[in-house]
PDB file of C-alpha atoms and ligand atoms in Angstrom:
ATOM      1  CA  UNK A  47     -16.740  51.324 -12.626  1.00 84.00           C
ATOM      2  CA  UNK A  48     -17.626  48.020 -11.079  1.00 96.00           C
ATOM      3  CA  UNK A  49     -21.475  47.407 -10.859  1.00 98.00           C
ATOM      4  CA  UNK A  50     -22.445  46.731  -6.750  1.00 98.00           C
ATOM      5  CA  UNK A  51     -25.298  44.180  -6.180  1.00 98.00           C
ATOM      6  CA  UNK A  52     -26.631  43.023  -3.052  1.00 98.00           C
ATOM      7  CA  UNK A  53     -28.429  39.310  -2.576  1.00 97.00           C
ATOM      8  CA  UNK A  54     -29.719  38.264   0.121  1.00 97.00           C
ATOM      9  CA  UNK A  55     -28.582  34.162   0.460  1.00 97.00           C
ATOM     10  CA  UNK A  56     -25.788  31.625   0.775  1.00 98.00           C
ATOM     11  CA  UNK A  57     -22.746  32.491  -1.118  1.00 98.00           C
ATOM     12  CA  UNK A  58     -22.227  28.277  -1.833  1.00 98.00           C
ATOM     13  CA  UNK A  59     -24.848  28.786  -4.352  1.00 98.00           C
ATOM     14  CA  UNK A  60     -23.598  32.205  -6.396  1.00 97.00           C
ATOM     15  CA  UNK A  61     -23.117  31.729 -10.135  1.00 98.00           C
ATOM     16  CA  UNK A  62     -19.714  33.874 -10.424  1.00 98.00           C
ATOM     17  CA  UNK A  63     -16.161  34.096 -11.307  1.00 98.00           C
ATOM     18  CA  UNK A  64     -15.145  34.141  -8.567  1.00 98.00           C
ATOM     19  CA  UNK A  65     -16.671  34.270  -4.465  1.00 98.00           C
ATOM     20  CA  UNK A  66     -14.363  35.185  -1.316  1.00 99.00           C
ATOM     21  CA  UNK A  67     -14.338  33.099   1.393  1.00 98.00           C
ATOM     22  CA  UNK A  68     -14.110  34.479   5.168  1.00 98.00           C
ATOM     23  CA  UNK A  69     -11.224  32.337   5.592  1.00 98.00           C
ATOM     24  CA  UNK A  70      -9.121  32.310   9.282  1.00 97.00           C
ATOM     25  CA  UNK A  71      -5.176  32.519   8.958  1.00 98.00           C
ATOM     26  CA  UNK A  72      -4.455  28.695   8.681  1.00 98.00           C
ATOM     27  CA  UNK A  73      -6.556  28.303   5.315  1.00 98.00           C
ATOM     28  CA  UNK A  74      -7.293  24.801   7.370  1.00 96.00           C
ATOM     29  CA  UNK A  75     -11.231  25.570   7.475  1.00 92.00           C
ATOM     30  CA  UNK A  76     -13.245  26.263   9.875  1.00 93.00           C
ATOM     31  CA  UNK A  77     -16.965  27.749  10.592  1.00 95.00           C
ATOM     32  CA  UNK A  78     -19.329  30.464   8.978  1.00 97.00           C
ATOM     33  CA  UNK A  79     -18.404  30.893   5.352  1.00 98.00           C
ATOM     34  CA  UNK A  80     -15.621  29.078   5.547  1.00 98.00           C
ATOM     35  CA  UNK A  81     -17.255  25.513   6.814  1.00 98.00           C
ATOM     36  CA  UNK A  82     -19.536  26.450   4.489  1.00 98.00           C
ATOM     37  CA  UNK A  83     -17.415  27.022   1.186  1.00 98.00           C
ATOM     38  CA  UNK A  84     -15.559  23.534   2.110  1.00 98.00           C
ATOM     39  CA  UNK A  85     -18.637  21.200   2.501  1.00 98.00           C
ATOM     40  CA  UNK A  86     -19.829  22.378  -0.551  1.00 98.00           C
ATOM     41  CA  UNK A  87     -16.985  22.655  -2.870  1.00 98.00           C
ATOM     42  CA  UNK A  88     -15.540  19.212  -1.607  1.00 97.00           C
ATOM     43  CA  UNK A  89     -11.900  18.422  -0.235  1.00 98.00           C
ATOM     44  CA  UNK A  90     -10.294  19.565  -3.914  1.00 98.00           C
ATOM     45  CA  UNK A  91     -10.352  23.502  -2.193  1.00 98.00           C
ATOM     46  CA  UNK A  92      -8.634  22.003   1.178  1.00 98.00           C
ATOM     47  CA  UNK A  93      -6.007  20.432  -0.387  1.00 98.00           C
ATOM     48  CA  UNK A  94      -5.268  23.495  -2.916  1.00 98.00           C
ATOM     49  CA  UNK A  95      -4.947  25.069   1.019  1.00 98.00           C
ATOM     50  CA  UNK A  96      -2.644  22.607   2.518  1.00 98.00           C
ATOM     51  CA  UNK A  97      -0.611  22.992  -0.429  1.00 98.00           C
ATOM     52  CA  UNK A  98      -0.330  26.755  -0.011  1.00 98.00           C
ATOM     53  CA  UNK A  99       0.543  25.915   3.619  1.00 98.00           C
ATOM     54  CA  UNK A 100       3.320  23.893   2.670  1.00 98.00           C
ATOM     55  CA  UNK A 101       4.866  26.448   0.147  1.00 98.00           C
ATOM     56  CA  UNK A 102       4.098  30.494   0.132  1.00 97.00           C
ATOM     57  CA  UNK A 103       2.225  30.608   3.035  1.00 98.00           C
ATOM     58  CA  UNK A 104       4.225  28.410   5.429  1.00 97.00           C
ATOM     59  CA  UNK A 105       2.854  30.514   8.034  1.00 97.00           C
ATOM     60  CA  UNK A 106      -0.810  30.600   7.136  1.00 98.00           C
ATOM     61  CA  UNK A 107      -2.425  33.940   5.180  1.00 98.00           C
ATOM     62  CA  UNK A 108      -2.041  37.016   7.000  1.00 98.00           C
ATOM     63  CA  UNK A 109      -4.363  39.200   7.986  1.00 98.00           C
ATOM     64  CA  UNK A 110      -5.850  41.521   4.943  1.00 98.00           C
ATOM     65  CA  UNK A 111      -4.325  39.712   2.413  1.00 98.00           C
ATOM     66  CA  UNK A 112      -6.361  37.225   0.103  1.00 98.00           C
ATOM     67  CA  UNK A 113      -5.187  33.979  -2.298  1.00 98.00           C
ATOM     68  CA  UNK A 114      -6.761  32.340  -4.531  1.00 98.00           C
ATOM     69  CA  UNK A 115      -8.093  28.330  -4.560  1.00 98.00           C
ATOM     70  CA  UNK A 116     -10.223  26.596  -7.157  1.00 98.00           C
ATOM     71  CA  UNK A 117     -13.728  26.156  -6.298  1.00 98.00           C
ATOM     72  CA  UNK A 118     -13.817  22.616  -6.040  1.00 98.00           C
ATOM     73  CA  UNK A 119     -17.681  21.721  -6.938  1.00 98.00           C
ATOM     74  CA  UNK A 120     -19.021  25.262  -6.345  1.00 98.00           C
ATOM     75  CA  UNK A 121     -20.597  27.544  -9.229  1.00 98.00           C
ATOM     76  CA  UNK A 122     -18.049  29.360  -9.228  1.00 98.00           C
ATOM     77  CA  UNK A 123     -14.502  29.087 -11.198  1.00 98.00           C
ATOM     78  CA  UNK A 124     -12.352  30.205  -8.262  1.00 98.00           C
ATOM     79  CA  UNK A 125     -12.267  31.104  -4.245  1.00 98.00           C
ATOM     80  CA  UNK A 126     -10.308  33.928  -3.312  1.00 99.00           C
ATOM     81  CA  UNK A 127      -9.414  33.242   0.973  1.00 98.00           C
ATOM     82  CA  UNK A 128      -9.319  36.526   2.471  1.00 98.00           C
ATOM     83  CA  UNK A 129      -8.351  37.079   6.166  1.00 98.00           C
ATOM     84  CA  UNK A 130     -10.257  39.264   7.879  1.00 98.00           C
ATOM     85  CA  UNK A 131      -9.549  41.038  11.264  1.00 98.00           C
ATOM     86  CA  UNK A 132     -10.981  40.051  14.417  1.00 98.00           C
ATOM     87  CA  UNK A 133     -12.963  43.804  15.571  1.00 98.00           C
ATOM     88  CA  UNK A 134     -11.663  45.638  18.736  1.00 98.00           C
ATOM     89  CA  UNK A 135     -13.201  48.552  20.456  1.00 97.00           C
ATOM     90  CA  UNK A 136      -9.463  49.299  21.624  1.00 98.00           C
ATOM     91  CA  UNK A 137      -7.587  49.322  18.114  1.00 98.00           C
ATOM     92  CA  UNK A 138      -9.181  50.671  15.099  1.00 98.00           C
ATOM     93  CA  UNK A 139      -8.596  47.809  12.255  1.00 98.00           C
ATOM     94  CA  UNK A 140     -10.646  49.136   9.630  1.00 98.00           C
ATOM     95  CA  UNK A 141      -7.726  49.396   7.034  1.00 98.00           C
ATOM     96  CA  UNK A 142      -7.178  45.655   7.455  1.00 99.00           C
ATOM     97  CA  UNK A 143     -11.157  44.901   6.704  1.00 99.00           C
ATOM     98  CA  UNK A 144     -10.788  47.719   3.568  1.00 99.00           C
ATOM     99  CA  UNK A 145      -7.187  45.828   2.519  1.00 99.00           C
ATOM    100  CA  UNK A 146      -9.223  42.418   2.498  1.00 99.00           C
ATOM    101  CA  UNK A 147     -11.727  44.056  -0.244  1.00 98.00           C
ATOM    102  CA  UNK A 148      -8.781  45.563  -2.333  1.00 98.00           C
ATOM    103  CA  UNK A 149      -6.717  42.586  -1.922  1.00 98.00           C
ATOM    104  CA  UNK A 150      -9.632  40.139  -3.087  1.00 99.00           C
ATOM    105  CA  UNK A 151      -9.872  42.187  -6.097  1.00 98.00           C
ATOM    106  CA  UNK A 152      -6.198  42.484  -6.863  1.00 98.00           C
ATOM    107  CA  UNK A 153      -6.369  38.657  -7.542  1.00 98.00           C
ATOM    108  CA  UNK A 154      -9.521  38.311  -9.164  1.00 98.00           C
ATOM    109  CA  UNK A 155      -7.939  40.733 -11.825  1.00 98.00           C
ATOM    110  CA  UNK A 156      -4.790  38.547 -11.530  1.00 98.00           C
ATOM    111  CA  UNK A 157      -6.762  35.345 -12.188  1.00 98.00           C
ATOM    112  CA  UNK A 158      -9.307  37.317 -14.568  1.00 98.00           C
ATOM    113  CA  UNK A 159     -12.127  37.178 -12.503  1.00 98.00           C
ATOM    114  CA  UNK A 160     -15.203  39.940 -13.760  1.00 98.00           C
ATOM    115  CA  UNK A 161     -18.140  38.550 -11.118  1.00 98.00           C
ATOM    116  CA  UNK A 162     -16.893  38.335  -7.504  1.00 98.00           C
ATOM    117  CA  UNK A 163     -19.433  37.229  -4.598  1.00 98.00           C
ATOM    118  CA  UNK A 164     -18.324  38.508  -1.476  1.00 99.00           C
ATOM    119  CA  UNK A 165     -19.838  37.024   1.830  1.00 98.00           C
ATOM    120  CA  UNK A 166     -19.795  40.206   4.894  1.00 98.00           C
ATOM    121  CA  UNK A 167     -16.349  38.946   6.402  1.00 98.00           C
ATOM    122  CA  UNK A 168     -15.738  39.499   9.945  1.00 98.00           C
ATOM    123  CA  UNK A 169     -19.416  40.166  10.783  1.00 98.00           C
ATOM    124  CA  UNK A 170     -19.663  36.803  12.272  1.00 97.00           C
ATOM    125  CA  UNK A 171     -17.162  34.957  14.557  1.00 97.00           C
ATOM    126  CA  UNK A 172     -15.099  38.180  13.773  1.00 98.00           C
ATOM    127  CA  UNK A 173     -17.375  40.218  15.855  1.00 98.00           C
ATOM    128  CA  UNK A 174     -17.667  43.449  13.463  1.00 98.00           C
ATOM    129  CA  UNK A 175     -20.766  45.164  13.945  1.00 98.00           C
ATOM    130  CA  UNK A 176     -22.668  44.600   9.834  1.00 98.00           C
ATOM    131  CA  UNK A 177     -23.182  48.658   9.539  1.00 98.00           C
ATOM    132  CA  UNK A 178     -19.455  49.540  10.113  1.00 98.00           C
ATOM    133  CA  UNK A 179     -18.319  46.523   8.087  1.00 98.00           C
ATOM    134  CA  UNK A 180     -21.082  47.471   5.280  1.00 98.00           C
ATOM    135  CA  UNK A 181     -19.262  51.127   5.144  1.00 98.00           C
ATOM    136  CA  UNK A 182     -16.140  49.985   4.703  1.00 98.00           C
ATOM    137  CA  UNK A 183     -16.656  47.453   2.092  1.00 98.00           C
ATOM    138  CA  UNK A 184     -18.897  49.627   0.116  1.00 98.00           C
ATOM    139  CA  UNK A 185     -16.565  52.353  -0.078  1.00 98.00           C
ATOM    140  CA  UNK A 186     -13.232  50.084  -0.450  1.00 98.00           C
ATOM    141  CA  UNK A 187     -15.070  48.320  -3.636  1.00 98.00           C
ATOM    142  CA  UNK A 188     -16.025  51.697  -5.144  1.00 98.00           C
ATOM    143  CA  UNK A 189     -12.664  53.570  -4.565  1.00 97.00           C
ATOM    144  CA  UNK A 190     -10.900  50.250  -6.712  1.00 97.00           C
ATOM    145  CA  UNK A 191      -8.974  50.361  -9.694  1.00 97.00           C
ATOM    146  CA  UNK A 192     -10.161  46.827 -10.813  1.00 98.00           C
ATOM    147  CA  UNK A 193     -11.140  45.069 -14.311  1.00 98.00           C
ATOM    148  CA  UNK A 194     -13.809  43.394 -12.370  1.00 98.00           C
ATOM    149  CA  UNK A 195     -17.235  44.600 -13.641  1.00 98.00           C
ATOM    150  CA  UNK A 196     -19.920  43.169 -10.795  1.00 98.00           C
ATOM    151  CA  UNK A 197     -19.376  42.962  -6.837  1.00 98.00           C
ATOM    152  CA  UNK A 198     -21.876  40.943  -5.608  1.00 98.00           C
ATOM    153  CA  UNK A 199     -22.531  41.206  -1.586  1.00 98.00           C
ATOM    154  CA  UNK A 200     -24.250  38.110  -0.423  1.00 98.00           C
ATOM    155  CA  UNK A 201     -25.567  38.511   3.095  1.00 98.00           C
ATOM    156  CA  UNK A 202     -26.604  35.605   4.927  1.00 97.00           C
ATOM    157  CA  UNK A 203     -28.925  37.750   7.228  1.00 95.00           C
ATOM    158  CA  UNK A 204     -31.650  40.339   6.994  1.00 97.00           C
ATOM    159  CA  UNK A 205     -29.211  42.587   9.614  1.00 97.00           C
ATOM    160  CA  UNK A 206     -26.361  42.445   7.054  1.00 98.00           C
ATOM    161  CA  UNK A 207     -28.574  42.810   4.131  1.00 98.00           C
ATOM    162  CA  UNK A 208     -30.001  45.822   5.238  1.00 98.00           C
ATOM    163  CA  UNK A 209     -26.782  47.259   6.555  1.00 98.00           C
ATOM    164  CA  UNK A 210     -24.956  46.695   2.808  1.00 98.00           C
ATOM    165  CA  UNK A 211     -28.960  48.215   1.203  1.00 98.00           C
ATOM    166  CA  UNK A 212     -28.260  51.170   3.298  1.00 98.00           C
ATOM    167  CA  UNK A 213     -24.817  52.241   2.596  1.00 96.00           C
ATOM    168  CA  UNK A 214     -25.870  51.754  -1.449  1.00 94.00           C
ATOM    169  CA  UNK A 215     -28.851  53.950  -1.225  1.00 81.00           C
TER     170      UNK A 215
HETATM  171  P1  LIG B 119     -15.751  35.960  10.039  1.00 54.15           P
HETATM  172  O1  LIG B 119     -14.944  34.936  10.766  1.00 54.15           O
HETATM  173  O2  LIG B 119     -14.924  36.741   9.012  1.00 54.15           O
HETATM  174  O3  LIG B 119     -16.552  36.820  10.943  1.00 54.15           O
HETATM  175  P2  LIG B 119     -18.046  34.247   9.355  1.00 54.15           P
HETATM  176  O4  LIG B 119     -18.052  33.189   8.314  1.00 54.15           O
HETATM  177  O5  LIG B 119     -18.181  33.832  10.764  1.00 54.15           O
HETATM  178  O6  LIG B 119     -16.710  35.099   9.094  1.00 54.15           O
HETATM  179  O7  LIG B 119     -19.217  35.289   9.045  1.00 54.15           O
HETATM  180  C1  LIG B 119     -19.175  36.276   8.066  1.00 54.15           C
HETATM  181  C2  LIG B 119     -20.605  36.608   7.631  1.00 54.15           C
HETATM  182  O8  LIG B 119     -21.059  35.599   6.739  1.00 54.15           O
HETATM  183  C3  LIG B 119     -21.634  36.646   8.750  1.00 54.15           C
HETATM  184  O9  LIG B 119     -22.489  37.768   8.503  1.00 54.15           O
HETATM  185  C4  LIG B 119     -22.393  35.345   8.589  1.00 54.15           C
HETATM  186  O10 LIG B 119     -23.751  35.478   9.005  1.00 54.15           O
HETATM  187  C5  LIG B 119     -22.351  35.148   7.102  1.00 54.15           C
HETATM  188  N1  LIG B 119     -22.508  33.763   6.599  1.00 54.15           N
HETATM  189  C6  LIG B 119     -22.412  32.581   7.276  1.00 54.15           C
HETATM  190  N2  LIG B 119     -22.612  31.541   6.425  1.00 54.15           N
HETATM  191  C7  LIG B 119     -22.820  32.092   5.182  1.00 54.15           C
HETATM  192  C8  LIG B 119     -23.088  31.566   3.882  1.00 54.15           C
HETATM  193  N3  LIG B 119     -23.180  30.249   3.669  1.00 54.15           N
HETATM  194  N4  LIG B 119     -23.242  32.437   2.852  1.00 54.15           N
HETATM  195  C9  LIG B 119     -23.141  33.769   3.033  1.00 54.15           C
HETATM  196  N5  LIG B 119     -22.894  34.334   4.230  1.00 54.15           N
HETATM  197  C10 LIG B 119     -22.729  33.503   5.295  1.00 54.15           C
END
């Protein structure tokens, strides 16, 4: 069973395997996270994008699905880009946030990945209230058939950290 830690801090600094970036469909960058993950592992993980963009992913990473980079100059041996969904009080899209977890942990067994950091995706820009999000990824990392052996949350914010200390209480 995989081990679930929480830490409360910026995921540019996590000693792991592997840590998921809250990545937007065109893998391009952006803000959050991502902005974060690219200033910090240097233009190596951008151009492992644009390549992506100019072969599988012609039309940028879909939403729930997850790929992974190297980590440039980051702690960490890889980034795994996961989209997540933008919330909506009219269309329930919680399978989509739950298929970014399963899907980020599909490849880190793929690339052999045992620590992954995760970052709260699409509790920032994405809109998706911390609590709900917290629920879903919880129970998404525990219901996984995985070879990874530690999930580390890393919330940015004491909302988000004590929405993920909640659900593993
Ligand atoms: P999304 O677009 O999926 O909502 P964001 O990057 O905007 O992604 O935000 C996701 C979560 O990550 C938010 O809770 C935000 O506060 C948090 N966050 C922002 N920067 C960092 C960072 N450097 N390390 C960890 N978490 C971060």
């Amino acid at each position: 069973m995989v081990t679930i830690r929480l830490v409360q801090g910026d995921i540019t600094e996590q000693s792991a395997d592997a840590v998921v970036n809250a990545a937007n469909s065109s893998l391009l960058g952006g803000g959050g996270v991502d902005g974060a993950i690219h200033r910090a592992g240097g233009p190596e993980i951008l151009a492992e994008c644009r390549a992506l963009r100019a072969s599988r992913y012609g039309r940028g990473l879909p939403v729930g699905q997850a790929v992974a980079t190297t980590a440039g100059r980051l702690p960490a041996r890889w980034v795994i880009h996961t989209v997540g969904p933008v919330f909506s009080r009219e269309e329930d899209r919680s399978e989509l946030l739950a298929s970014c977890h399963r899907e980020s942990l599909r490849i880190a067994d793929e690339i052999g990945a045992r620590t992954v950091a995760f970052p709260a995706v699409s509790t920032g820009v994405y809109g998706w209230p911390p609590e709900d999000a917290a629920r879903i990824a919880v129970e998404t990392v525990r219901a996984a058939r995985t070879s990874v052996e530690e999930v580390r949350f890393v919330l940015f914010d004491e909302r988000a950290y004590r929405a993920f200390a909640e659900r593993l209480d």
